[in-house]
mmCIF file of C-alpha atoms and ligand atoms in Angstrom:
data_model
loop_
_atom_site.group_PDB
_atom_site.id
_atom_site.type_symbol
_atom_site.label_atom_id
_atom_site.label_comp_id
_atom_site.label_asym_id
_atom_site.label_seq_id
_atom_site.Cartn_x
_atom_site.Cartn_y
_atom_site.Cartn_z
ATOM 1 C CA UNK A 1 -1.676 -33.728 -13.241
ATOM 2 C CA UNK A 2 0.520 -32.679 -10.388
ATOM 3 C CA UNK A 3 -1.627 -29.779 -9.417
ATOM 4 C CA UNK A 4 -5.231 -30.794 -9.056
ATOM 5 C CA UNK A 5 -6.118 -27.569 -7.342
ATOM 6 C CA UNK A 6 -6.146 -24.485 -9.454
ATOM 7 C CA UNK A 7 -4.349 -21.468 -8.126
ATOM 8 C CA UNK A 8 -6.630 -18.559 -7.364
ATOM 9 C CA UNK A 9 -6.176 -15.894 -9.978
ATOM 10 C CA UNK A 10 -5.847 -12.210 -9.232
ATOM 11 C CA UNK A 11 -5.494 -9.170 -11.405
ATOM 12 C CA UNK A 12 -2.768 -6.580 -11.095
ATOM 13 C CA UNK A 13 -4.435 -3.222 -10.603
ATOM 14 C CA UNK A 14 -1.663 -1.448 -12.503
ATOM 15 C CA UNK A 15 -1.148 -3.443 -15.697
ATOM 16 C CA UNK A 16 -4.258 -5.592 -15.651
ATOM 17 C CA UNK A 17 -2.380 -8.873 -15.963
ATOM 18 C CA UNK A 18 -4.040 -11.895 -14.433
ATOM 19 C CA UNK A 19 -1.701 -14.158 -12.528
ATOM 20 C CA UNK A 20 -1.631 -16.732 -9.779
ATOM 21 C CA UNK A 21 -2.393 -15.010 -6.521
ATOM 22 C CA UNK A 22 0.914 -16.051 -4.988
ATOM 23 C CA UNK A 23 2.831 -14.308 -7.773
ATOM 24 C CA UNK A 24 1.297 -10.969 -6.936
ATOM 25 C CA UNK A 25 1.767 -8.739 -3.929
ATOM 26 C CA UNK A 26 -1.318 -8.108 -1.898
ATOM 27 C CA UNK A 27 -2.064 -4.692 -0.532
ATOM 28 C CA UNK A 28 -4.776 -4.515 2.060
ATOM 29 C CA UNK A 29 -6.171 -1.847 4.236
ATOM 30 C CA UNK A 30 -5.759 -2.731 7.882
ATOM 31 C CA UNK A 31 -8.217 -1.928 10.649
ATOM 32 C CA UNK A 32 -5.792 0.636 12.093
ATOM 33 C CA UNK A 33 -5.729 2.628 8.886
ATOM 34 C CA UNK A 34 -2.348 1.339 7.871
ATOM 35 C CA UNK A 35 -1.616 -0.754 4.850
ATOM 36 C CA UNK A 36 -0.472 -4.305 4.962
ATOM 37 C CA UNK A 37 1.731 -5.119 2.039
ATOM 38 C CA UNK A 38 2.650 -8.632 1.071
ATOM 39 C CA UNK A 39 1.562 -11.573 3.139
ATOM 40 C CA UNK A 40 -1.105 -10.492 5.514
ATOM 41 C CA UNK A 41 -2.095 -12.107 8.768
ATOM 42 C CA UNK A 42 -5.576 -10.741 8.275
ATOM 43 C CA UNK A 43 -7.710 -12.071 5.552
ATOM 44 C CA UNK A 44 -10.381 -9.521 6.103
ATOM 45 C CA UNK A 45 -10.766 -6.290 4.260
ATOM 46 C CA UNK A 46 -10.469 -5.345 0.679
ATOM 47 C CA UNK A 47 -7.244 -6.178 -1.005
ATOM 48 C CA UNK A 48 -5.609 -5.067 -4.186
ATOM 49 C CA UNK A 49 -2.906 -6.923 -6.024
ATOM 50 C CA UNK A 50 0.093 -5.776 -7.981
ATOM 51 C CA UNK A 51 2.974 -7.435 -9.785
ATOM 52 C CA UNK A 52 6.202 -7.399 -7.809
ATOM 53 C CA UNK A 53 7.950 -4.978 -10.108
ATOM 54 C CA UNK A 54 8.643 -1.283 -9.994
ATOM 55 C CA UNK A 55 6.832 -0.478 -13.166
ATOM 56 C CA UNK A 56 3.505 -1.631 -11.829
ATOM 57 C CA UNK A 57 4.013 -0.051 -8.433
ATOM 58 C CA UNK A 58 4.936 3.281 -9.923
ATOM 59 C CA UNK A 59 1.884 3.057 -12.128
ATOM 60 C CA UNK A 60 -0.346 1.911 -9.317
ATOM 61 C CA UNK A 61 0.813 4.698 -7.048
ATOM 62 C CA UNK A 62 0.143 7.289 -9.654
ATOM 63 C CA UNK A 63 -3.407 8.490 -9.806
ATOM 64 C CA UNK A 64 -6.286 6.923 -7.983
ATOM 65 C CA UNK A 65 -6.223 3.366 -9.282
ATOM 66 C CA UNK A 66 -5.127 1.845 -6.046
ATOM 67 C CA UNK A 67 -7.388 4.042 -3.961
ATOM 68 C CA UNK A 68 -10.261 3.018 -6.108
ATOM 69 C CA UNK A 69 -9.495 -0.672 -5.697
ATOM 70 C CA UNK A 70 -9.070 -0.372 -1.959
ATOM 71 C CA UNK A 71 -12.065 1.918 -1.737
ATOM 72 C CA UNK A 72 -10.201 4.313 0.450
ATOM 73 C CA UNK A 73 -8.116 7.432 0.304
ATOM 74 C CA UNK A 74 -4.437 6.819 0.692
ATOM 75 C CA UNK A 75 -2.867 8.880 3.413
ATOM 76 C CA UNK A 76 0.640 10.266 3.185
ATOM 77 C CA UNK A 77 1.671 7.497 5.540
ATOM 78 C CA UNK A 78 0.116 4.886 3.296
ATOM 79 C CA UNK A 79 1.935 6.274 0.291
ATOM 80 C CA UNK A 80 5.206 6.385 2.194
ATOM 81 C CA UNK A 81 4.797 2.704 3.061
ATOM 82 C CA UNK A 82 4.072 1.857 -0.560
ATOM 83 C CA UNK A 83 7.022 3.882 -1.792
ATOM 84 C CA UNK A 84 9.258 2.144 0.692
ATOM 85 C CA UNK A 85 8.117 -1.202 -0.626
ATOM 86 C CA UNK A 86 8.595 -0.002 -4.170
ATOM 87 C CA UNK A 87 12.186 0.928 -3.453
ATOM 88 C CA UNK A 88 12.831 -2.641 -2.327
ATOM 89 C CA UNK A 89 11.548 -4.086 -5.580
ATOM 90 C CA UNK A 90 13.633 -5.055 -8.539
ATOM 91 C CA UNK A 91 13.643 -3.031 -11.664
ATOM 92 C CA UNK A 92 11.704 -4.999 -14.223
ATOM 93 C CA UNK A 93 14.209 -5.994 -16.825
ATOM 94 C CA UNK A 94 13.070 -8.285 -19.618
ATOM 95 C CA UNK A 95 14.990 -11.582 -19.635
ATOM 96 C CA UNK A 96 17.326 -10.236 -17.001
ATOM 97 C CA UNK A 97 19.225 -8.293 -19.618
ATOM 98 C CA UNK A 98 20.102 -4.666 -19.309
ATOM 99 C CA UNK A 99 19.163 -2.659 -22.313
ATOM 100 C CA UNK A 100 21.813 -0.498 -23.814
ATOM 101 C CA UNK A 101 20.915 2.252 -26.172
ATOM 102 C CA UNK A 102 22.026 1.516 -29.674
ATOM 103 C CA UNK A 103 21.354 3.463 -32.794
HETATM 104 ZN ZN1 LIG B 1 1.265 -5.536 -13.104
#
């Protein structure tokens, strides 16, 4: 009973996994039309959440999933910011092992 308070749960918009909020990356639409990614100083606005791995970001960036969740159209600038964040993420590798192709 070390954690009496339950962590708020959020759902990744890409893979649909439900996790503790702090384990997901928050994407929110700022008042200036830009996106705030990660920890946000503003708590206002609609936010979407995604797992911090490339697979989910690539999936989330494809199509209109993210736009739908944020209820906005993503501008080229928004996408560029998301892609930049994506490039800083780790490749999701199960158990930290690199798969090698074996027949
Ligand atoms: Zn995910």
